[in-house]
Coordinates of C-alpha atoms and ligand atoms in Angstrom, one line a residue:
X1 CA 14.1 39.6 -18.8
X2 CA 12.3 38.3 -21.6
X3 CA 13.3 35.6 -23.1
X4 CA 14.3 33.5 -20.0
X5 CA 11.0 34.5 -19.2
X6 CA 9.3 32.4 -22.3
X7 CA 12.2 29.9 -21.2
X8 CA 10.3 29.6 -17.7
X9 CA 6.9 29.8 -18.7
X10 CA 7.8 26.9 -21.2
X11 CA 8.8 25.0 -18.1
X12 CA 5.9 25.3 -16.2
X13 CA 4.2 24.1 -18.3
X14 CA 5.2 21.2 -19.0
X15 CA 5.4 20.8 -15.2
X16 CA 2.7 21.0 -14.0
X17 CA 1.2 18.7 -17.3
X18 CA 2.8 16.2 -15.0
X19 CA -0.2 16.4 -12.5
X20 CA -2.1 14.6 -16.3
X21 CA 1.0 12.0 -16.6
X22 CA 1.1 10.7 -13.0
X23 CA -1.3 8.0 -12.9
X24 CA -0.4 6.3 -16.4
X25 CA 3.0 6.3 -15.3
X26 CA 2.7 5.3 -11.5
X27 CA 2.2 2.3 -12.2
X28 CA 5.1 -0.3 -10.9
X29 CA 2.2 -2.1 -8.8
X30 CA -1.1 -2.0 -11.6
X31 CA -3.6 -3.6 -12.2
X32 CA -6.6 -5.5 -14.8
X33 CA -9.6 -4.3 -12.3
X34 CA -11.9 -7.3 -13.3
X35 CA -12.5 -9.1 -10.7
X36 CA -12.1 -6.9 -8.4
X37 CA -14.5 -7.2 -5.5
X38 CA -15.8 -4.0 -3.6
X39 CA -13.7 -3.7 -0.8
X40 CA -15.4 -5.0 1.6
X41 CA -12.8 -3.3 4.8
X42 CA -10.6 -0.2 4.6
X43 CA -7.5 -1.5 4.8
X44 CA -5.6 1.5 6.5
X45 CA -8.7 1.6 9.4
X46 CA -7.3 0.0 12.5
X47 CA -8.6 -0.4 15.7
X48 CA -5.3 0.6 17.7
X49 CA -6.1 4.5 15.9
X50 CA -8.3 6.8 17.3
X51 CA -11.4 7.8 15.4
X52 CA -9.5 11.4 14.0
X53 CA -7.3 8.9 13.3
X54 CA -9.1 6.1 11.5
X55 CA -10.9 9.1 9.5
X56 CA -8.1 10.8 7.9
X57 CA -7.1 6.8 6.9
X58 CA -10.9 7.5 5.3
X59 CA -9.6 10.7 3.5
X60 CA -6.5 9.3 2.5
X61 CA -8.0 6.8 0.4
X62 CA -10.8 9.6 -1.3
X63 CA -7.8 11.7 -1.5
X64 CA -5.9 8.8 -3.8
X65 CA -2.3 9.9 -2.0
X66 CA -1.4 5.4 -2.3
X67 CA -1.7 6.2 -6.6
X68 CA 1.5 8.0 -6.2
X69 CA 3.1 7.9 -3.1
X70 CA 2.5 3.6 -2.7
X71 CA 0.1 1.9 -0.8
X72 CA 3.1 2.0 2.1
X73 CA 3.1 5.8 1.8
X74 CA 7.8 5.1 0.7
X75 CA 7.3 6.8 -2.6
X76 CA 8.9 7.4 -5.5
X77 CA 6.4 6.3 -8.6
X78 CA 7.6 8.5 -10.9
X79 CA 5.7 10.8 -12.6
X80 CA 6.5 11.4 -16.1
X81 CA 6.7 15.2 -18.0
X82 CA 8.1 16.3 -20.9
X83 CA 11.6 18.0 -19.3
X84 CA 12.2 14.4 -17.4
X85 CA 10.2 12.4 -14.2
X86 CA 9.6 13.9 -11.2
X87 CA 9.3 11.2 -8.5
X88 CA 7.2 11.4 -5.2
X89 CA 8.8 11.8 -2.0
X90 CA 8.2 9.1 1.6
X91 CA 5.5 10.8 3.4
X92 CA 5.5 8.2 6.3
X93 CA 6.6 10.1 10.3
X94 CA 10.3 9.0 9.4
X95 CA 12.1 12.0 10.6
X96 CA 14.4 11.9 8.0
X97 CA 13.0 10.3 5.5
X98 CA 9.5 11.0 4.8
X99 CA 7.6 13.9 6.5
X100 CA 8.2 13.3 10.5
X101 CA 8.8 16.7 11.8
X102 CA 6.1 18.7 9.7
X103 CA 3.9 20.1 12.0
X104 CA 0.4 20.8 11.3
X105 CA 0.5 23.6 9.6
X106 CA 3.4 22.6 7.5
X107 CA 1.0 19.5 6.3
X108 CA -1.6 22.0 5.6
X109 CA 0.7 24.2 3.2
X110 CA 1.6 21.4 1.5
X111 CA -1.3 20.2 0.7
X112 CA -3.4 23.6 0.2
X113 CA -0.4 25.2 -1.5
X114 CA 2.3 23.2 -2.3
X115 CA 5.0 24.9 0.3
X116 CA 6.9 22.3 1.9
X117 CA 9.2 23.1 4.7
X118 CA 11.7 24.0 2.0
X119 CA 11.1 24.2 -1.0
X120 CA 8.3 24.2 -3.4
X121 CA 6.5 21.5 -4.5
X122 CA 5.8 21.1 -8.4
X123 CA 2.2 20.2 -9.1
X124 CA 2.7 16.9 -9.9
X125 CA 1.3 16.7 -6.8
X126 CA -2.3 18.0 -7.0
X127 CA -2.2 21.0 -4.4
X128 CA -4.0 23.1 -6.6
X129 CA -7.2 19.9 -6.3
X130 CA -6.2 19.6 -2.4
X131 CA -6.2 23.9 -2.4
X132 CA -10.1 23.3 -1.2
X133 CA -9.7 20.6 1.6
X134 CA -11.2 21.1 5.0
X135 CA -9.3 22.1 7.8
X136 CA -11.7 19.4 9.6
X137 CA -10.2 16.8 6.8
X138 CA -6.2 18.2 7.0
X139 CA -6.7 17.5 11.1
X140 CA -7.7 14.2 10.6
X141 CA -5.8 13.4 7.6
X142 CA -2.1 14.7 10.1
X143 CA -3.3 12.7 13.0
X144 CA -3.8 9.4 10.4
X145 CA -0.5 10.0 9.2
X146 CA 1.4 9.9 12.7
X147 CA 0.2 6.4 13.4
X148 CA 1.8 4.9 9.6
X149 CA 4.5 2.9 10.4
X150 CA 7.8 5.0 9.0
X151 CA 10.3 3.9 6.4
X152 CA 13.1 4.8 7.4
X153 CA 14.7 5.2 3.5
X154 CA 14.6 7.4 0.9
X155 CA 12.8 6.2 -2.3
X156 CA 15.0 4.4 -4.4
X157 CA 14.9 7.9 -7.0
X158 CA 14.2 11.3 -6.6
X159 CA 13.6 14.2 -8.7
X160 CA 16.8 15.9 -10.7
X161 CA 15.4 18.6 -13.1
X162 CA 18.2 20.2 -15.1
X163 CA 18.2 23.7 -14.6
X164 CA 16.3 26.2 -14.5
X165 CA 13.8 23.3 -14.6
X166 CA 15.1 22.8 -10.7
X167 CA 14.2 25.9 -9.5
X168 CA 11.3 25.4 -8.2
X169 CA 10.5 29.0 -6.7
X170 CA 9.2 29.6 -10.2
X171 CA 6.4 27.5 -9.5
X172 CA 5.6 30.6 -7.2
X173 CA 4.5 32.3 -10.5
X174 CA 1.8 29.4 -12.1
X175 CA 0.7 29.2 -8.5
X176 CA -1.2 33.1 -8.5
X177 CA -2.6 31.9 -12.1
X178 CA -3.7 27.9 -11.6
X179 CA -4.7 27.8 -7.9
X180 CA -7.6 27.0 -6.9
X181 CA -9.1 25.4 -9.6
X182 CA -11.8 25.0 -9.2
X183 CA -14.9 27.2 -8.0
X184 CA -18.1 26.1 -5.5
X185 CA -21.5 25.8 -6.9
X186 CA -24.4 27.6 -6.1
X187 CA -27.6 25.9 -5.4
X188 CA -26.5 22.3 -5.4
X189 CA -28.3 19.9 -2.8
X190 CA -26.6 19.0 0.6
X191 CA -25.9 15.8 -0.9
X192 CA -24.7 17.3 -4.5
X193 CA -22.1 19.1 -2.1
X194 CA -20.7 17.2 -1.0
X195 CA -20.0 15.6 -4.3
X196 CA -18.8 18.7 -5.2
X197 CA -16.3 18.7 -2.6
X198 CA -15.7 14.7 -3.2
X199 CA -15.1 15.8 -6.7
X200 CA -13.0 18.3 -6.7
X201 CA -11.0 18.5 -4.1
X202 CA -10.4 15.4 -2.9
X203 CA -10.5 12.7 -5.9
X204 CA -9.5 15.5 -8.1
X205 CA -11.1 13.3 -11.0
X206 CA -10.5 16.9 -13.1
X207 CA -6.5 16.6 -13.8
X208 CA -7.7 13.8 -16.0
X209 CA -11.0 14.4 -16.9
X210 CA -10.7 18.3 -17.7
X211 CA -8.4 19.4 -20.6
X212 CA -6.1 22.3 -19.7
X213 CA -5.5 26.1 -20.5
X214 CA -2.6 27.7 -22.2
X215 CA -0.5 27.8 -18.9
X216 CA -1.3 23.8 -18.2
X217 CA -4.0 24.9 -15.7
X218 CA -7.6 22.6 -15.4
X219 CA -9.5 24.6 -18.1
X220 CA -12.9 26.0 -16.1
X221 CA -15.0 26.5 -19.6
X222 CA -14.7 22.8 -20.1
X223 CA -14.7 21.7 -16.7
X224 CA -14.5 17.3 -17.1
X225 CA -15.7 17.5 -20.5
X226 CA -13.0 15.3 -21.5
X227 CA -8.3 15.5 -22.0
X228 CA -6.1 12.9 -23.7
X229 CA -3.7 11.1 -21.1
X230 CA -0.8 9.7 -22.1
X231 CA -1.2 6.6 -24.4
X232 CA -5.3 7.1 -23.1
X233 CA -7.9 9.7 -23.4
X234 CA -10.2 10.2 -20.3
X235 CA -13.6 10.7 -21.7
X236 CA -16.8 13.4 -21.7
X237 CA -17.6 12.8 -18.1
X238 CA -20.3 15.3 -18.2
X239 CA -24.5 14.5 -18.5
X240 CA -24.7 15.1 -22.0
X241 CA -26.3 12.2 -23.6
X242 CA -24.5 11.9 -26.9
X243 CA -21.2 12.9 -25.7
X244 CA -21.0 12.5 -22.8
X245 CA -22.7 10.3 -19.7
X246 CA -26.2 12.1 -19.7
X247 CA -27.7 8.1 -20.6
X248 CA -26.4 7.1 -17.5
X249 CA -28.0 6.5 -13.9
X250 CA -26.7 7.9 -11.0
X251 CA -26.8 4.4 -10.1
X252 CA -24.7 3.3 -13.1
X253 CA -21.5 5.8 -11.8
X254 CA -22.0 4.3 -8.5
X255 CA -21.5 0.8 -10.5
X256 CA -18.5 1.4 -12.5
X257 CA -16.9 3.5 -9.3
X258 CA -17.4 0.8 -6.5
X259 CA -16.0 -2.6 -9.3
X260 CA -15.4 -0.8 -12.6
X261 CA -17.6 -2.4 -15.1
X262 CA -21.3 -1.3 -16.6
X263 CA -22.4 -4.4 -18.3
X264 CA -22.1 -3.9 -22.2
X265 CA -21.6 0.1 -21.5
X266 CA -18.1 0.2 -19.9
X267 CA -15.2 -1.1 -18.7
X268 CA -13.2 0.6 -17.0
X269 CA -8.6 0.5 -18.2
X270 CA -5.7 2.0 -17.1
X271 CA -5.6 5.0 -15.3
X272 CA -8.6 4.5 -14.3
X273 CA -8.7 1.3 -13.5
X274 CA -6.0 2.6 -10.8
X275 CA -8.4 5.5 -9.6
X276 CA -10.8 2.4 -8.9
X277 CA -8.3 -0.1 -7.5
X278 CA -6.6 2.3 -5.1
X279 CA -9.1 4.9 -3.8
X280 CA -13.1 4.7 -5.1
X281 CA -13.7 0.9 -4.6
X282 CA -13.7 2.3 -1.1
X283 CA -15.5 4.5 -0.7
X284 CA -19.1 4.5 1.4
X285 CA -21.7 3.7 -0.5
X286 CA -22.7 7.6 0.9
X287 CA -19.9 9.6 -0.9
X288 CA -20.3 7.7 -3.7
X289 CA -23.6 8.6 -4.1
X290 CA -22.7 12.0 -3.8
X291 CA -20.4 12.2 -6.5
X292 CA -23.0 10.5 -8.9
X293 CA -25.1 13.2 -8.0
X294 CA -22.7 15.9 -8.2
X295 CA -22.0 14.2 -12.0
X296 CA -25.5 14.3 -13.3
X297 CA -25.9 17.8 -12.4
X298 CA -22.6 20.2 -13.9
X299 CA -22.9 22.0 -16.9
X300 CA -23.7 19.4 -20.1
X301 CA -20.8 20.2 -22.6
X302 CA -21.3 18.6 -25.6
X303 CA -18.2 17.8 -28.1
X304 CA -17.8 16.4 -31.6
X305 CA -16.4 12.8 -29.4
X306 CA -20.1 11.9 -30.1
X307 CA -21.0 8.1 -28.7
X308 CA -23.5 6.1 -30.3
X309 CA -26.3 4.7 -27.6
X310 CA -26.0 1.2 -26.7
X311 CA -28.8 -0.7 -29.3
X312 CA -29.0 -3.8 -28.0
X313 CA -30.7 -4.6 -30.7
X314 CA -27.3 -4.5 -32.3
X315 CA -24.9 -6.2 -30.1
X316 CA -24.7 -9.7 -30.8
X317 CA -25.3 -12.3 -28.5
X318 CA -22.5 -15.3 -27.1
X319 CA -22.5 -18.0 -29.4
X320 CA -23.9 -20.0 -27.0
X321 CA -25.5 -20.5 -23.2
X322 CA -22.2 -21.5 -21.8
X323 CA -19.1 -20.9 -23.8
X324 CA -19.0 -16.8 -22.2
X325 CA -17.0 -19.7 -19.3
X326 CA -16.5 -22.8 -20.4
X327 CA -12.9 -22.4 -21.7
X328 CA -12.8 -25.2 -23.2
X329 CA -16.1 -24.7 -25.2
X330 CA -14.4 -21.8 -26.3
X331 CA -11.6 -22.7 -27.0
X332 CA -13.0 -25.6 -29.5
X333 CA -15.0 -23.1 -30.8
X334 CA -11.6 -20.8 -31.3
X335 CA -10.2 -23.3 -33.4
X336 CA -12.5 -24.6 -35.5
X337 CA -13.2 -20.6 -36.9
X338 CA -9.7 -20.5 -37.1
X339 CA -9.2 -22.9 -39.5
X340 CA -13.1 -22.2 -41.0
X341 CA -11.3 -18.9 -42.1
X342 CA -8.2 -19.9 -42.4
X343 CA -7.0 -17.5 -39.8
X344 CA -3.5 -16.6 -39.7
X345 CA -2.0 -17.7 -42.7
X346 CA 0.0 -14.6 -44.1
X347 CA -2.0 -14.0 -47.0
X348 CA -5.2 -13.9 -45.6
X349 CA -6.7 -10.4 -44.4
X350 CA -10.0 -10.5 -43.1
X351 CA -10.7 -8.4 -40.5
X352 CA -12.4 -11.0 -39.0
X353 CA -9.5 -13.8 -39.6
X354 CA -6.9 -11.2 -38.3
X355 CA -9.4 -10.3 -35.4
X356 CA -9.5 -14.6 -34.5
X357 CA -5.7 -14.4 -35.3
X358 CA -4.9 -11.3 -32.9
X359 CA -7.9 -11.3 -30.1
X360 CA -10.0 -13.8 -30.1
X361 CA -8.3 -16.4 -27.8
X362 CA -8.7 -13.2 -24.8
X363 CA -11.6 -11.7 -25.8
X364 CA -13.0 -14.4 -27.3
X365 CA -14.8 -15.3 -31.2
X366 CA -18.2 -13.4 -29.8
X367 CA -16.5 -11.0 -27.6
X368 CA -17.6 -11.6 -24.4
X369 CA -14.1 -13.2 -23.6
X370 CA -13.3 -14.9 -20.5
X371 CA -14.5 -13.6 -17.6
X372 CA -13.1 -16.2 -15.3
X373 CA -9.5 -15.9 -16.9
X374 CA -9.7 -12.2 -15.7
X375 CA -9.8 -10.7 -19.8
X376 CA -12.3 -7.8 -20.9
X377 CA -15.7 -8.9 -22.4
X378 CA -16.0 -5.8 -25.0
X379 CA -19.5 -6.2 -26.1
X380 CA -20.7 -2.6 -26.2
X381 CA -17.9 -0.6 -24.5
X382 CA -17.9 2.7 -24.6
X383 CA -14.3 2.9 -25.7
X384 CA -14.9 1.5 -28.9
X385 CA -18.4 3.7 -29.6
X386 CA -16.9 6.2 -29.6
X387 CA -17.3 8.7 -33.2
X388 CA -12.9 9.1 -32.9
X389 CA -12.1 5.3 -32.8
X390 CA -8.3 6.9 -31.7
X391 CA -9.3 5.4 -27.7
X392 CA -9.7 1.9 -29.4
X393 CA -6.2 2.2 -32.1
X394 CA -4.2 3.6 -29.1
X395 CA -5.5 0.2 -26.5
X396 CA -4.5 -2.8 -29.8
X397 CA -1.4 -1.2 -30.6
X398 CA -0.5 -0.4 -27.2
X399 CA -2.0 -3.0 -25.6
X400 CA -3.1 -2.8 -21.5
X401 CA -1.8 -3.5 -18.3
X402 CA -4.8 -4.0 -15.6
X403 CA -4.5 -2.9 -11.9
X404 CA -3.7 -5.0 -10.0
X405 CA -0.9 -7.1 -10.2
X406 CA -2.5 -10.2 -10.2
X407 CA -4.7 -9.6 -13.0
X408 CA -3.3 -10.3 -17.1
X409 CA -2.4 -7.7 -19.7
X410 CA -3.2 -7.0 -23.4
X411 CA -0.3 -7.0 -25.5
X412 CA 0.6 -4.3 -27.7
X413 CA 0.6 -4.9 -31.6
X414 CA 1.8 -2.2 -32.7
X415 CA 5.0 -4.5 -33.8
X416 CA 3.2 -7.2 -35.0
X417 CA 0.4 -5.4 -37.0
X418 CA 0.0 -3.1 -40.0
X419 CA -1.9 0.1 -39.9
X420 CA -4.2 -1.6 -42.2
X421 CA -4.5 -4.4 -40.5
X422 CA -5.0 -2.9 -37.0
X423 CA -7.6 -0.4 -38.9
X424 CA -9.6 -3.8 -40.0
X425 CA -9.7 -4.8 -36.2
X426 CA -10.5 -1.5 -35.6
X427 CA -14.0 -1.4 -38.1
X428 CA -14.4 -5.1 -37.3
X429 CA -14.4 -4.3 -33.5
X430 CA -16.8 -1.9 -33.8
X431 CA -19.3 -2.9 -36.0
X432 CA -19.7 -6.6 -34.5
X433 CA -18.9 -5.5 -30.9
X434 CA -20.2 -1.9 -30.6
X435 CA -23.4 -2.7 -32.8
X436 CA -22.2 0.6 -35.2
X437 CA -24.0 0.5 -38.3
X438 CA -20.3 1.7 -40.2
X439 CA -16.7 1.9 -39.3
X440 CA -14.9 3.7 -41.9
X441 CA -11.3 3.9 -40.7
X442 CA -8.7 3.2 -42.9
X443 CA -4.6 3.1 -42.7
X444 CA -4.0 6.9 -43.1
X445 CA -6.3 7.1 -39.6
X446 CA -4.3 4.6 -38.0
X447 CA -1.0 5.9 -39.1
X448 CA -1.9 10.0 -37.7
X449 CA -3.6 8.8 -34.9
X450 CA -1.0 7.2 -33.8
X451 CA 1.6 9.6 -34.4
Ligands
HEC501 C1 -3.8 -12.1 -24.5 C2 -4.9 -11.6 -24.2 C3 -5.5 -10.8 -24.9 C4 -5.9 -10.2 -26.2 C5 -4.3 -11.1 -26.9 C6 -5.9 -9.3 -26.2 N1 -6.3 -8.6 -25.0 FE1 -7.9 -6.9 -25.0 N2 -7.3 -6.8 -23.1 C7 -6.9 -7.7 -22.7 C8 -7.7 -7.7 -21.0 C9 -6.3 -8.6 -19.7 C10 -8.0 -6.2 -20.7 C11 -8.1 -5.4 -19.9 C12 -6.4 -4.6 -19.3 C13 -7.7 -3.5 -18.3 O1 -7.7 -4.1 -17.7 O2 -6.7 -2.4 -18.3 C14 -8.0 -6.0 -22.2 C15 -8.4 -4.8 -23.0 C16 -9.0 -4.5 -24.4 C17 -10.4 -3.4 -24.9 C18 -10.7 -2.5 -23.4 C19 -10.1 -1.4 -23.2 C20 -10.9 0.1 -22.1 O3 -10.0 0.1 -21.4 O4 -12.3 -0.4 -22.4 C21 -11.2 -3.8 -25.3 C22 -11.1 -2.3 -26.4 C23 -9.6 -4.4 -26.0 N3 -8.7 -5.7 -24.7 C24 -9.2 -4.5 -27.4 C25 -8.8 -6.0 -27.7 C26 -8.6 -5.9 -29.4 C27 -8.9 -5.5 -30.6 C28 -7.4 -7.5 -29.1 C29 -7.1 -8.0 -31.3 C30 -6.3 -6.6 -31.7 C31 -7.0 -7.4 -27.7 N4 -7.7 -6.7 -27.4 C32 -6.2 -8.6 -28.0 C33 -6.8 -8.6 -22.7 C34 -6.3 -9.1 -24.6
HEC502 C1 -0.8 12.7 -9.2 C2 0.2 12.2 -7.9 C3 0.1 12.5 -6.7 C4 -1.2 12.6 -5.8 C5 -2.6 11.5 -5.5 C6 -0.8 12.8 -4.1 N1 0.6 13.2 -4.2 FE1 1.8 14.1 -2.1 N2 3.6 13.7 -4.0 C7 3.5 13.6 -5.8 C8 4.3 14.7 -5.7 C9 5.3 13.9 -7.6 C10 5.3 14.7 -5.0 C11 6.7 15.6 -4.5 C12 6.7 17.0 -5.8 C13 7.7 17.9 -5.3 O1 8.9 17.1 -5.2 O2 7.6 19.0 -6.0 C14 4.1 14.3 -3.5 C15 5.0 15.7 -2.3 C16 4.5 15.9 -1.2 C17 4.9 15.8 -0.2 C18 5.9 16.7 0.6 C19 6.8 15.8 1.0 C20 8.2 16.0 0.9 O3 8.7 16.2 0.4 O4 8.6 17.3 2.3 C21 3.4 15.8 0.9 C22 3.3 16.0 2.2 C23 2.7 15.2 0.0 N3 2.6 14.6 -1.0 C24 1.1 14.5 0.9 C25 0.7 13.5 -0.1 C26 -0.7 13.2 0.4 C27 -1.6 13.5 1.9 C28 -1.5 13.1 -0.1 C29 -3.2 12.8 -0.5 C30 -4.1 13.3 0.0 C31 -1.2 13.0 -1.6 N4 0.6 14.1 -1.4 C32 -1.8 12.9 -2.8 C33 2.2 13.1 -5.7 C34 0.6 13.0 -5.6
HEC503 C1 -5.6 9.6 -13.6 C2 -6.5 9.5 -14.5 C3 -8.2 9.1 -14.0 C4 -8.6 9.8 -12.7 C5 -7.7 11.3 -11.9 C6 -10.2 9.7 -13.1 N1 -10.1 8.8 -14.3 FE1 -12.6 8.9 -14.9 N2 -10.9 8.1 -16.5 C7 -10.4 8.3 -16.9 C8 -9.6 7.0 -18.2 C9 -8.3 6.9 -18.9 C10 -11.1 7.2 -18.7 C11 -11.2 6.1 -19.9 C12 -11.2 4.1 -19.5 C13 -11.1 3.5 -20.5 O1 -11.9 3.3 -21.5 O2 -10.7 1.8 -20.2 C14 -11.5 7.2 -17.5 C15 -13.2 6.7 -17.2 C16 -13.8 7.3 -16.6 C17 -16.2 6.6 -16.9 C18 -16.0 6.4 -18.6 C19 -16.8 7.2 -19.1 C20 -17.0 6.6 -20.5 O3 -18.2 7.2 -21.3 O4 -16.8 5.3 -20.6 C21 -16.5 7.8 -15.8 C22 -17.5 8.1 -15.4 C23 -15.2 8.3 -14.8 N3 -13.8 8.3 -15.4 C24 -15.5 9.0 -13.6 C25 -14.5 9.4 -12.7 C26 -14.0 9.7 -11.8 C27 -16.0 10.8 -11.3 C28 -13.4 10.5 -11.1 C29 -12.9 10.7 -10.2 C30 -13.7 9.8 -8.4 C31 -12.3 9.7 -12.2 N4 -13.4 9.6 -13.7 C32 -10.9 10.1 -11.8 C33 -8.9 8.8 -16.5 C34 -8.7 8.8 -15.3

């Protein structure tokens, strides 16, 4: 039995890690957050529904079910794992293809324990977080799912993992170690307790922001202190001033979770844009404030990926008062600068010429971009002010797809630009738009980070 044990645990690890990868993978309908206006109504709340079902619709938003099961709950979104894709299932009330035969007790077991009536679920479904979901919320969710239009079709794709990964009961062993993934803290105000419940049990923020331990469970000692996420990095969101979000006010956190933007400080791209687009922008002010209030009191963890505070005096001003919104002025100015620096010629490898040739058509000569065309301003963003340039280098190499399907995408430059050129642009962006006094990323650093 011993050798098998090793294979199995390796297997469990990779499957368990799938929850982390979910968001970078589940992308067919995703987008850039720029210009997403705060949702004015809850799309899933209907006057036809009972109060209980409408409360359930709101809980489905707070628990981000749509991000993985699609907006119509028909399923089929791939959750990438190192050993193969796990696909979300149809959770509409179809008796044949969905969860129409579930009783409330089954529903509760699926959410809290990962037990479907006939099989054990993989933790790609975040039941370790939903484990702490309140009974009243589960009842409301169950009432809501009865009102969802049934989809009488199986998802386009279903999970087929090779032996022995297809033995779902192995998950039971993993569960003993890792469920539940968080414990409630003592001494919180009522608002903070609500925030704790939202952050840990509904929104499952930790599935991305908390690093994993050896068995791929969430490492409670490093709660919310930042974790790699495929080609992205979910940063430290504990209240440490240097490496976390200690300098953000509660109001800043609320604004960011509502809109994905915090002027000259943060912009939500990639997986975070999805969490905001599908979930947090729909939340009530009260709930966003509760999360912000809780995030201000979680244990402070200092990490080595610290952040230079925005030094407003080092950040550039827009080139003129009109250029950010006047696209023609912006285009003319770019053409002028390009000929002045000879940008685009094969011989000019100066950092500014490279930036003008590769980036400025979208992000502007001055970094303030074109908000009207939904391109992100990059001035002062936390992702370009970190001591570790990894996040910025990954974005330059692999691009970023926005979180709503009308949003523009940023192309990746890993094929077009050499490591030395990516290093050069990285340094240029960090110093000129991030306010860093200096930046010395080398071609070798880029090579190591993209490996
Ligand atoms: C075709 C237009 C386009 C070009 C060219 C482009 N970008 Fe982007 N960039 C975007 C869009 C759109 C986003 C927002 C994507 C999203 O919402 O996830 C973005 C996002 C970013 C971000 C923010 C990422 C984050 O989440 O913090 C940075 C930094 C960035 N780009 C840098 C660059 C650099 C440097 C270059 C040149 C190598 C470049 N971009 C070229 C369109 C572009
Ligand atoms: C991070 C992605 C993710 C999120 C968020 C998520 N699910 Fe799932 N869910 C999955 C995956 C993947 C499966 C299939 C797992 C498997 O095949 O073992 C699944 C399976 C299920 C099942 C079992 C269905 C069956 O096959 O019998 C139910 C019920 C379910 N989810 C309900 C929900 C509800 C309700 C929510 C929101 C409260 C939710 N899920 C949120 C990924 C997710
Ligand atoms: C699907 C994975 C995922 C989930 C779920 C998620 N995040 Fe994030 N988060 C990220 C990534 C990736 C970034 C970096 C985004 C960027 O730089 O464009 C981020 C960025 C942030 C930032 C900005 C930090 C900074 O210094 O710029 C905050 C604050 C944040 N997340 C809070 C939350 C909260 C609160 C939740 C739960 C409601 C949450 N996140 C859920 C992946 C996630």
